[in-house]
Amino acid sequence: MHLGADSFVSAVTDPTTERLVGPEKRMADLLEEIELADRVGLYSFGIGEHHRSEYYDSAPAVILAAAAARTSRIRLGSAVTVLSAADPVRVFQQFATLDLIAKGRIDLVVGRGSFTEAFPLFGLSLGDYDTLFSEKLDLLLQIRDSEQVTWSGRHRPALTGQGVYPRPLQDPLPIWVGVGGSPESFARAGLLGLPLMVAIIGGEPRQFAPLIDLYRRAGAQAGHAPEKLQVGLHVFGYVADSNQAAADTIYPGWHEMFAKISRERGFSQPSRAQFDATSGPNGAFFMGDPDTVAEKLVRISGQLGGVDRISLQMTNPRLAHADLLRGIELLGTEVAPKVAAAS
């Protein structure tokens, strides 16, 4: 099981000064975080895509290009690319170019995202939520499989044999499908034989076992080899020197982030009791000292029938840069070896 980190490049208020870290400084900090992840041996680092004022990750391919030029071993990817709101031709061209810069270290994770701002921003209808993604995924896979593409659909002008360049170093470019909780999404990924990245942001991870089983059964029935049906998890988490330090460091930003989302979506306001329960042994947050986090990673992987990759999304709006660096260091130098020894 490989371990990595993901970032949504959230705007950060420094908890010691109560001042907002400017976007230029935040980007510099992010690249330092990715460089550290590379040095301490983490397997991967992913950049999300959002189109909201509190995140600076609306152009993940640009960030990943800067990261690729500064790293040498770590795999880099999207977490996730909002394919529904993008042109598959441009997405492929961008990530193929990235793969050349990174010398074959790129993963493309595509999904629909958990926010909807991209739809009105790019003139798309939420009524086409499902068909946009399925159609664009079909085109993206055809582009990956062939330089010259003949294709037609509802949401994009047809291709009549045009070539799509450049081609990536990896053949084929790894394309993962990012999913939430829809059984149809799990089954579709299995039928296509694509690796699966499951975003777990609440509840209990073990509840996803039937959906992951559905993915594997759909893939097997479609004739795909088991080794093609990889499963990854994208989860919230943070590693500190003690369980209490991890919780106390993360909670203020977690509360700020989820209070805003709850207001927007009409949910009840989050509480410390809810946070503590979600951070507990069976909850969705992977938080604590290295022993606690490693044990939980191994246990949850077993509950889900084996997981190939887990990425911890550790950034939040009140997490100091130094604390995030410490979390990345502990994840790479202490958690990853413990997980490897137990696997």
mmCIF file of C-alpha atoms in Angstrom:
data_model
loop_
_atom_site.group_PDB
_atom_site.id
_atom_site.type_symbol
_atom_site.label_atom_id
_atom_site.label_comp_id
_atom_site.label_asym_id
_atom_site.label_seq_id
_atom_site.Cartn_x
_atom_site.Cartn_y
_atom_site.Cartn_z
ATOM 1 C CA MET A 1 0.000 0.000 0.000
ATOM 2 C CA HIS A 2 1.514 3.297 -1.139
ATOM 3 C CA LEU A 3 1.069 6.506 0.865
ATOM 4 C CA GLY A 4 0.818 10.028 -0.436
ATOM 5 C CA ALA A 5 -0.536 13.485 0.276
ATOM 6 C CA ASP A 6 -3.115 15.635 -1.493
ATOM 7 C CA SER A 7 -3.630 19.383 -1.324
ATOM 8 C CA PHE A 8 -6.501 21.675 -2.194
ATOM 9 C CA VAL A 9 -4.113 24.638 -1.780
ATOM 10 C CA SER A 10 -6.487 26.337 0.620
ATOM 11 C CA ALA A 11 -6.028 29.971 1.602
ATOM 12 C CA VAL A 12 -4.459 29.930 5.064
ATOM 13 C CA THR A 13 -4.768 32.253 8.030
ATOM 14 C CA ASP A 14 -1.580 31.839 10.057
ATOM 15 C CA PRO A 15 -2.780 30.757 13.518
ATOM 16 C CA THR A 16 0.079 32.550 15.271
ATOM 17 C CA THR A 17 -0.385 35.964 13.617
ATOM 18 C CA GLU A 18 -4.050 35.776 12.510
ATOM 19 C CA ARG A 19 -2.928 37.167 9.156
ATOM 20 C CA LEU A 20 -3.962 35.715 5.817
ATOM 21 C CA VAL A 21 -1.035 34.197 3.952
ATOM 22 C CA GLY A 22 -0.963 35.826 0.513
ATOM 23 C CA PRO A 23 -1.437 33.650 -2.583
ATOM 24 C CA GLU A 24 2.160 34.162 -3.769
ATOM 25 C CA LYS A 25 3.540 32.965 -0.420
ATOM 26 C CA ARG A 26 1.002 30.141 -0.296
ATOM 27 C CA MET A 27 2.191 28.851 -3.663
ATOM 28 C CA ALA A 28 5.822 29.011 -2.534
ATOM 29 C CA ASP A 29 4.905 27.101 0.631
ATOM 30 C CA LEU A 30 3.055 24.486 -1.415
ATOM 31 C CA LEU A 31 6.064 23.791 -3.618
ATOM 32 C CA GLU A 32 8.224 23.440 -0.499
ATOM 33 C CA GLU A 33 5.687 20.935 0.849
ATOM 34 C CA ILE A 34 5.825 18.877 -2.356
ATOM 35 C CA GLU A 35 9.632 18.953 -2.393
ATOM 36 C CA LEU A 36 9.660 17.663 1.180
ATOM 37 C CA ALA A 37 7.194 14.894 0.293
ATOM 38 C CA ASP A 38 9.615 13.840 -2.452
ATOM 39 C CA ARG A 39 12.625 13.861 -0.103
ATOM 40 C CA VAL A 40 10.970 11.828 2.666
ATOM 41 C CA GLY A 41 9.889 9.113 0.233
ATOM 42 C CA LEU A 42 6.139 9.591 -0.109
ATOM 43 C CA TYR A 43 4.770 7.801 -3.142
ATOM 44 C CA SER A 44 2.511 10.510 -4.528
ATOM 45 C CA PHE A 45 1.279 14.082 -4.231
ATOM 46 C CA GLY A 46 -2.019 15.245 -5.728
ATOM 47 C CA ILE A 47 -3.453 18.703 -6.400
ATOM 48 C CA GLY A 48 -7.212 19.243 -6.370
ATOM 49 C CA GLU A 49 -9.284 21.495 -8.599
ATOM 50 C CA HIS A 50 -11.716 24.061 -7.222
ATOM 51 C CA HIS A 51 -13.154 27.320 -8.486
ATOM 52 C CA ARG A 52 -13.804 29.046 -5.151
ATOM 53 C CA SER A 53 -12.188 31.992 -3.410
ATOM 54 C CA GLU A 54 -10.811 29.907 -0.527
ATOM 55 C CA TYR A 55 -8.721 27.645 -2.787
ATOM 56 C CA TYR A 56 -5.823 28.429 -5.136
ATOM 57 C CA ASP A 57 -5.957 25.208 -7.176
ATOM 58 C CA SER A 58 -8.101 26.178 -10.172
ATOM 59 C CA ALA A 59 -5.197 25.375 -12.558
ATOM 60 C CA PRO A 60 -3.695 22.158 -11.165
ATOM 61 C CA ALA A 61 -1.682 21.328 -14.299
ATOM 62 C CA VAL A 62 0.310 24.552 -13.874
ATOM 63 C CA ILE A 63 1.100 23.744 -10.236
ATOM 64 C CA LEU A 64 2.023 20.169 -11.104
ATOM 65 C CA ALA A 65 4.407 21.364 -13.826
ATOM 66 C CA ALA A 66 6.275 23.492 -11.286
ATOM 67 C CA ALA A 67 6.338 20.541 -8.888
ATOM 68 C CA ALA A 68 7.565 18.161 -11.595
ATOM 69 C CA ALA A 69 10.545 20.401 -12.293
ATOM 70 C CA ARG A 70 11.513 20.425 -8.594
ATOM 71 C CA THR A 71 11.134 16.720 -7.781
ATOM 72 C CA SER A 72 12.662 13.489 -9.001
ATOM 73 C CA ARG A 73 10.888 10.437 -7.525
ATOM 74 C CA ILE A 74 7.393 11.227 -6.283
ATOM 75 C CA ARG A 75 4.382 10.559 -8.510
ATOM 76 C CA LEU A 76 2.306 13.671 -9.183
ATOM 77 C CA GLY A 77 -1.344 13.895 -10.149
ATOM 78 C CA SER A 78 -4.739 15.503 -9.953
ATOM 79 C CA ALA A 79 -7.078 15.092 -7.014
ATOM 80 C CA VAL A 80 -9.345 15.361 -9.006
ATOM 81 C CA THR A 81 -9.523 16.989 -12.441
ATOM 82 C CA VAL A 82 -13.148 18.106 -12.913
ATOM 83 C CA LEU A 83 -13.535 16.444 -16.299
ATOM 84 C CA SER A 84 -17.217 17.380 -16.640
ATOM 85 C CA ALA A 85 -16.255 21.049 -16.982
ATOM 86 C CA ALA A 86 -13.161 20.540 -19.147
ATOM 87 C CA ASP A 87 -12.286 19.700 -22.734
ATOM 88 C CA PRO A 88 -10.857 16.157 -22.780
ATOM 89 C CA VAL A 89 -8.510 17.083 -25.621
ATOM 90 C CA ARG A 90 -6.912 19.860 -23.570
ATOM 91 C CA VAL A 91 -6.852 17.734 -20.421
ATOM 92 C CA PHE A 92 -4.975 14.989 -22.252
ATOM 93 C CA GLN A 93 -2.554 17.449 -23.853
ATOM 94 C CA GLN A 94 -1.800 19.094 -20.506
ATOM 95 C CA PHE A 95 -1.198 15.847 -18.645
ATOM 96 C CA ALA A 96 0.755 14.281 -21.499
ATOM 97 C CA THR A 97 3.019 17.343 -21.440
ATOM 98 C CA LEU A 98 3.293 17.018 -17.663
ATOM 99 C CA ASP A 99 4.286 13.385 -18.061
ATOM 100 C CA LEU A 100 7.127 14.397 -20.352
ATOM 101 C CA ILE A 101 8.349 17.038 -17.881
ATOM 102 C CA ALA A 102 8.082 14.563 -14.996
ATOM 103 C CA LYS A 103 9.708 11.721 -16.954
ATOM 104 C CA GLY A 104 6.742 9.399 -16.516
ATOM 105 C CA ARG A 105 5.562 10.253 -12.986
ATOM 106 C CA ILE A 106 2.039 11.550 -13.704
ATOM 107 C CA ASP A 107 -1.377 10.144 -12.765
ATOM 108 C CA LEU A 108 -4.592 11.697 -14.057
ATOM 109 C CA VAL A 109 -7.509 11.281 -11.663
ATOM 110 C CA VAL A 110 -10.781 12.482 -13.192
ATOM 111 C CA GLY A 111 -14.147 13.003 -11.557
ATOM 112 C CA ARG A 112 -17.086 15.323 -11.162
ATOM 113 C CA GLY A 113 -15.906 17.079 -8.000
ATOM 114 C CA SER A 114 -17.795 17.720 -4.777
ATOM 115 C CA PHE A 115 -18.596 21.373 -5.622
ATOM 116 C CA THR A 116 -20.637 22.696 -8.539
ATOM 117 C CA GLU A 117 -19.107 26.136 -9.225
ATOM 118 C CA ALA A 118 -17.375 24.926 -12.380
ATOM 119 C CA PHE A 119 -20.682 24.286 -14.145
ATOM 120 C CA PRO A 120 -22.003 27.873 -14.325
ATOM 121 C CA LEU A 121 -18.444 29.224 -14.654
ATOM 122 C CA PHE A 122 -17.975 27.351 -17.925
ATOM 123 C CA GLY A 123 -21.552 27.690 -19.151
ATOM 124 C CA LEU A 124 -22.668 24.145 -18.368
ATOM 125 C CA SER A 125 -25.991 22.900 -17.035
ATOM 126 C CA LEU A 126 -26.214 20.868 -13.832
ATOM 127 C CA GLY A 127 -28.997 19.004 -15.603
ATOM 128 C CA ASP A 128 -26.264 17.405 -17.719
ATOM 129 C CA TYR A 129 -24.252 16.353 -14.654
ATOM 130 C CA ASP A 130 -24.176 12.649 -15.516
ATOM 131 C CA THR A 131 -23.983 12.760 -19.300
ATOM 132 C CA LEU A 132 -21.200 15.349 -19.339
ATOM 133 C CA PHE A 133 -18.890 13.138 -17.346
ATOM 134 C CA SER A 134 -19.659 9.833 -19.056
ATOM 135 C CA GLU A 135 -19.323 11.339 -22.534
ATOM 136 C CA LYS A 136 -16.102 13.192 -21.777
ATOM 137 C CA LEU A 137 -14.573 10.171 -20.086
ATOM 138 C CA ASP A 138 -15.323 8.138 -23.209
ATOM 139 C CA LEU A 139 -13.547 10.722 -25.375
ATOM 140 C CA LEU A 140 -10.580 10.975 -22.992
ATOM 141 C CA LEU A 141 -10.051 7.205 -23.110
ATOM 142 C CA GLN A 142 -10.266 7.181 -26.904
ATOM 143 C CA ILE A 143 -7.628 9.912 -27.073
ATOM 144 C CA ARG A 144 -5.396 7.901 -24.748
ATOM 145 C CA ASP A 145 -5.763 4.808 -26.915
ATOM 146 C CA SER A 146 -5.237 6.412 -30.333
ATOM 147 C CA GLU A 147 -3.374 9.417 -31.742
ATOM 148 C CA GLN A 148 -6.041 10.011 -34.397
ATOM 149 C CA VAL A 149 -9.569 10.138 -33.016
ATOM 150 C CA THR A 150 -12.962 9.848 -34.673
ATOM 151 C CA TRP A 151 -15.680 10.636 -32.169
ATOM 152 C CA SER A 152 -18.999 12.466 -31.790
ATOM 153 C CA GLY A 153 -21.192 13.387 -28.840
ATOM 154 C CA ARG A 154 -23.701 15.890 -27.461
ATOM 155 C CA HIS A 155 -21.452 18.223 -25.511
ATOM 156 C CA ARG A 156 -18.464 18.814 -27.768
ATOM 157 C CA PRO A 157 -17.822 19.234 -31.503
ATOM 158 C CA ALA A 158 -17.010 15.971 -33.255
ATOM 159 C CA LEU A 159 -13.509 14.769 -34.049
ATOM 160 C CA THR A 160 -13.006 13.370 -37.527
ATOM 161 C CA GLY A 161 -9.574 11.803 -37.384
ATOM 162 C CA GLN A 162 -7.567 14.699 -35.958
ATOM 163 C CA GLY A 163 -4.358 13.909 -34.100
ATOM 164 C CA VAL A 164 -3.947 14.790 -30.420
ATOM 165 C CA TYR A 165 -0.392 15.657 -29.347
ATOM 166 C CA PRO A 166 1.959 15.360 -27.573
ATOM 167 C CA ARG A 167 1.818 11.754 -26.471
ATOM 168 C CA PRO A 168 2.878 10.985 -22.886
ATOM 169 C CA LEU A 169 5.995 9.090 -21.870
ATOM 170 C CA GLN A 170 3.873 6.475 -20.098
ATOM 171 C CA ASP A 171 1.916 4.264 -22.456
ATOM 172 C CA PRO A 172 -0.813 4.254 -21.457
ATOM 173 C CA LEU A 173 -1.079 7.365 -19.283
ATOM 174 C CA PRO A 174 -2.641 6.181 -15.990
ATOM 175 C CA ILE A 175 -6.224 7.453 -15.754
ATOM 176 C CA TRP A 176 -8.044 6.906 -12.457
ATOM 177 C CA VAL A 177 -11.732 7.551 -11.818
ATOM 178 C CA GLY A 178 -12.484 9.569 -8.689
ATOM 179 C CA VAL A 179 -15.797 8.584 -7.067
ATOM 180 C CA GLY A 180 -17.911 9.491 -4.061
ATOM 181 C CA GLY A 181 -20.783 7.244 -3.033
ATOM 182 C CA SER A 182 -22.712 6.470 -6.224
ATOM 183 C CA PRO A 183 -22.942 2.724 -7.001
ATOM 184 C CA GLU A 184 -23.191 3.571 -10.700
ATOM 185 C CA SER A 185 -19.801 5.309 -10.563
ATOM 186 C CA PHE A 186 -18.135 2.314 -8.924
ATOM 187 C CA ALA A 187 -19.652 -0.107 -11.424
ATOM 188 C CA ARG A 188 -18.711 2.076 -14.410
ATOM 189 C CA ALA A 189 -15.065 2.243 -13.330
ATOM 190 C CA GLY A 190 -15.011 -1.529 -12.958
ATOM 191 C CA LEU A 191 -16.592 -2.158 -16.360
ATOM 192 C CA LEU A 192 -14.011 0.132 -17.962
ATOM 193 C CA GLY A 193 -11.156 -1.551 -16.084
ATOM 194 C CA LEU A 194 -9.932 1.773 -14.689
ATOM 195 C CA PRO A 195 -8.292 2.200 -11.272
ATOM 196 C CA LEU A 196 -10.583 3.702 -8.644
ATOM 197 C CA MET A 197 -9.931 6.619 -6.280
ATOM 198 C CA VAL A 198 -12.556 6.770 -3.536
ATOM 199 C CA ALA A 199 -13.065 10.109 -1.757
ATOM 200 C CA ILE A 200 -14.063 9.433 1.860
ATOM 201 C CA ILE A 201 -14.948 12.648 3.680
ATOM 202 C CA GLY A 202 -17.374 11.387 6.319
ATOM 203 C CA GLY A 203 -18.993 8.385 7.925
ATOM 204 C CA GLU A 204 -16.998 5.179 8.351
ATOM 205 C CA PRO A 205 -14.603 3.895 5.665
ATOM 206 C CA ARG A 206 -15.740 0.287 6.158
ATOM 207 C CA GLN A 207 -19.165 1.314 4.790
ATOM 208 C CA PHE A 208 -17.521 1.539 1.364
ATOM 209 C CA ALA A 209 -16.687 -2.182 1.321
ATOM 210 C CA PRO A 210 -19.854 -3.214 -0.625
ATOM 211 C CA LEU A 211 -19.231 -0.483 -3.231
ATOM 212 C CA ILE A 212 -15.606 -1.495 -3.702
ATOM 213 C CA ASP A 213 -16.737 -5.099 -3.990
ATOM 214 C CA LEU A 214 -19.219 -3.981 -6.667
ATOM 215 C CA TYR A 215 -16.340 -2.311 -8.537
ATOM 216 C CA ARG A 216 -14.242 -5.457 -8.418
ATOM 217 C CA ARG A 217 -17.111 -7.723 -9.462
ATOM 218 C CA ALA A 218 -18.025 -5.443 -12.377
ATOM 219 C CA GLY A 219 -14.402 -5.415 -13.498
ATOM 220 C CA ALA A 220 -14.088 -9.199 -13.274
ATOM 221 C CA GLN A 221 -17.332 -9.725 -15.192
ATOM 222 C CA ALA A 222 -16.046 -7.409 -17.914
ATOM 223 C CA GLY A 223 -12.930 -9.570 -18.211
ATOM 224 C CA HIS A 224 -10.384 -7.218 -16.624
ATOM 225 C CA ALA A 225 -7.419 -8.708 -14.789
ATOM 226 C CA PRO A 226 -7.434 -8.171 -11.003
ATOM 227 C CA GLU A 227 -4.164 -6.226 -11.122
ATOM 228 C CA LYS A 228 -5.842 -3.587 -13.293
ATOM 229 C CA LEU A 229 -8.541 -2.988 -10.692
ATOM 230 C CA GLN A 230 -6.530 -0.874 -8.289
ATOM 231 C CA VAL A 231 -8.231 0.911 -5.391
ATOM 232 C CA GLY A 232 -7.045 4.165 -3.830
ATOM 233 C CA LEU A 233 -8.500 6.286 -1.040
ATOM 234 C CA HIS A 234 -8.490 10.066 -0.725
ATOM 235 C CA VAL A 235 -9.066 10.947 2.941
ATOM 236 C CA PHE A 236 -8.682 13.811 5.382
ATOM 237 C CA GLY A 237 -5.827 13.303 7.798
ATOM 238 C CA TYR A 238 -2.910 14.715 9.718
ATOM 239 C CA VAL A 239 0.080 13.250 11.555
ATOM 240 C CA ALA A 240 1.627 14.875 14.636
ATOM 241 C CA ASP A 241 3.847 13.817 17.495
ATOM 242 C CA SER A 242 0.822 12.913 19.632
ATOM 243 C CA ASN A 243 -2.869 12.217 19.123
ATOM 244 C CA GLN A 244 -3.826 15.289 21.137
ATOM 245 C CA ALA A 245 -1.484 17.533 19.192
ATOM 246 C CA ALA A 246 -2.908 16.288 15.901
ATOM 247 C CA ALA A 247 -6.494 16.977 16.959
ATOM 248 C CA ASP A 248 -5.783 20.377 18.506
ATOM 249 C CA THR A 249 -3.761 21.510 15.486
ATOM 250 C CA ILE A 250 -6.335 20.510 12.892
ATOM 251 C CA TYR A 251 -9.632 21.248 14.637
ATOM 252 C CA PRO A 252 -9.804 25.085 14.259
ATOM 253 C CA GLY A 253 -9.362 24.927 10.488
ATOM 254 C CA TRP A 254 -11.629 21.903 10.167
ATOM 255 C CA HIS A 255 -14.395 23.743 12.003
ATOM 256 C CA GLU A 256 -13.972 26.857 9.855
ATOM 257 C CA MET A 257 -14.043 24.856 6.631
ATOM 258 C CA PHE A 258 -17.031 22.670 7.471
ATOM 259 C CA ALA A 259 -18.991 25.507 9.086
ATOM 260 C CA LYS A 260 -18.868 27.376 5.776
ATOM 261 C CA ILE A 261 -19.887 24.339 3.745
ATOM 262 C CA SER A 262 -22.685 23.544 6.217
ATOM 263 C CA ARG A 263 -24.099 27.068 5.888
ATOM 264 C CA GLU A 264 -24.031 26.825 2.101
ATOM 265 C CA ARG A 265 -25.741 23.440 2.016
ATOM 266 C CA GLY A 266 -28.182 23.845 4.879
ATOM 267 C CA PHE A 267 -26.519 21.306 7.177
ATOM 268 C CA SER A 268 -26.253 21.551 10.965
ATOM 269 C CA GLN A 269 -23.135 23.276 12.202
ATOM 270 C CA PRO A 270 -20.150 21.028 12.992
ATOM 271 C CA SER A 271 -19.055 20.414 16.573
ATOM 272 C CA ARG A 272 -15.937 19.233 18.410
ATOM 273 C CA ALA A 273 -17.803 16.069 19.409
ATOM 274 C CA GLN A 274 -18.502 15.347 15.735
ATOM 275 C CA PHE A 275 -14.862 15.999 14.889
ATOM 276 C CA ASP A 276 -13.615 13.689 17.642
ATOM 277 C CA ALA A 277 -15.983 10.908 16.554
ATOM 278 C CA THR A 278 -14.920 11.221 12.913
ATOM 279 C CA SER A 279 -11.279 11.123 14.012
ATOM 280 C CA GLY A 280 -11.810 7.986 16.115
ATOM 281 C CA PRO A 281 -10.812 4.403 15.295
ATOM 282 C CA ASN A 282 -13.659 3.812 12.841
ATOM 283 C CA GLY A 283 -14.112 7.359 11.523
ATOM 284 C CA ALA A 284 -13.199 8.849 8.168
ATOM 285 C CA PHE A 285 -10.346 11.079 9.387
ATOM 286 C CA PHE A 286 -6.869 9.526 9.656
ATOM 287 C CA MET A 287 -5.445 11.621 12.440
ATOM 288 C CA GLY A 288 -3.007 11.123 15.288
ATOM 289 C CA ASP A 289 0.553 10.073 16.047
ATOM 290 C CA PRO A 290 2.434 7.828 13.586
ATOM 291 C CA ASP A 291 1.498 4.579 15.358
ATOM 292 C CA THR A 292 -2.201 5.490 15.466
ATOM 293 C CA VAL A 293 -2.352 6.543 11.816
ATOM 294 C CA ALA A 294 -0.358 3.558 10.563
ATOM 295 C CA GLU A 295 -2.508 1.077 12.482
ATOM 296 C CA LYS A 296 -5.690 2.630 11.147
ATOM 297 C CA LEU A 297 -4.432 2.647 7.566
ATOM 298 C CA VAL A 298 -3.588 -1.047 7.700
ATOM 299 C CA ARG A 299 -6.863 -1.952 9.408
ATOM 300 C CA ILE A 300 -9.069 0.016 7.006
ATOM 301 C CA SER A 301 -7.249 -1.472 4.022
ATOM 302 C CA GLY A 302 -8.065 -4.919 5.344
ATOM 303 C CA GLN A 303 -11.722 -4.010 5.864
ATOM 304 C CA LEU A 304 -11.944 -2.924 2.209
ATOM 305 C CA GLY A 305 -10.336 -6.034 0.789
ATOM 306 C CA GLY A 306 -6.945 -4.446 0.216
ATOM 307 C CA VAL A 307 -6.102 -0.900 -0.877
ATOM 308 C CA ASP A 308 -3.280 0.002 -3.256
ATOM 309 C CA ARG A 309 -2.901 3.674 -2.391
ATOM 310 C CA ILE A 310 -4.051 6.103 0.304
ATOM 311 C CA SER A 311 -3.581 9.867 0.044
ATOM 312 C CA LEU A 312 -4.055 12.147 3.055
ATOM 313 C CA GLN A 313 -5.452 15.603 2.380
ATOM 314 C CA MET A 314 -3.791 17.535 5.203
ATOM 315 C CA THR A 315 -4.216 21.193 4.315
ATOM 316 C CA ASN A 316 -6.861 23.357 5.957
ATOM 317 C CA PRO A 317 -7.427 27.101 6.357
ATOM 318 C CA ARG A 318 -5.750 27.445 9.761
ATOM 319 C CA LEU A 319 -2.825 25.032 9.490
ATOM 320 C CA ALA A 320 0.572 26.711 9.762
ATOM 321 C CA HIS A 321 3.112 25.886 7.076
ATOM 322 C CA ALA A 322 5.594 24.537 9.659
ATOM 323 C CA ASP A 323 2.944 22.197 11.078
ATOM 324 C CA LEU A 324 2.081 20.915 7.618
ATOM 325 C CA LEU A 325 5.749 20.278 6.876
ATOM 326 C CA ARG A 326 6.001 18.314 10.119
ATOM 327 C CA GLY A 327 2.944 16.264 9.181
ATOM 328 C CA ILE A 328 4.406 15.418 5.761
ATOM 329 C CA GLU A 329 7.734 14.492 7.336
ATOM 330 C CA LEU A 330 6.113 12.133 9.842
ATOM 331 C CA LEU A 331 3.922 10.562 7.148
ATOM 332 C CA GLY A 332 6.952 9.763 5.020
ATOM 333 C CA THR A 333 9.568 8.852 7.620
ATOM 334 C CA GLU A 334 7.475 7.103 10.264
ATOM 335 C CA VAL A 335 3.996 6.160 9.039
ATOM 336 C CA ALA A 336 4.998 4.787 5.618
ATOM 337 C CA PRO A 337 7.669 2.389 7.005
ATOM 338 C CA LYS A 338 5.234 1.113 9.668
ATOM 339 C CA VAL A 339 2.582 0.466 7.017
ATOM 340 C CA ALA A 340 5.101 -1.269 4.760
ATOM 341 C CA ALA A 341 6.239 -3.496 7.618
ATOM 342 C CA ALA A 342 2.655 -4.499 8.420
ATOM 343 C CA SER A 343 1.593 -5.139 4.814
#
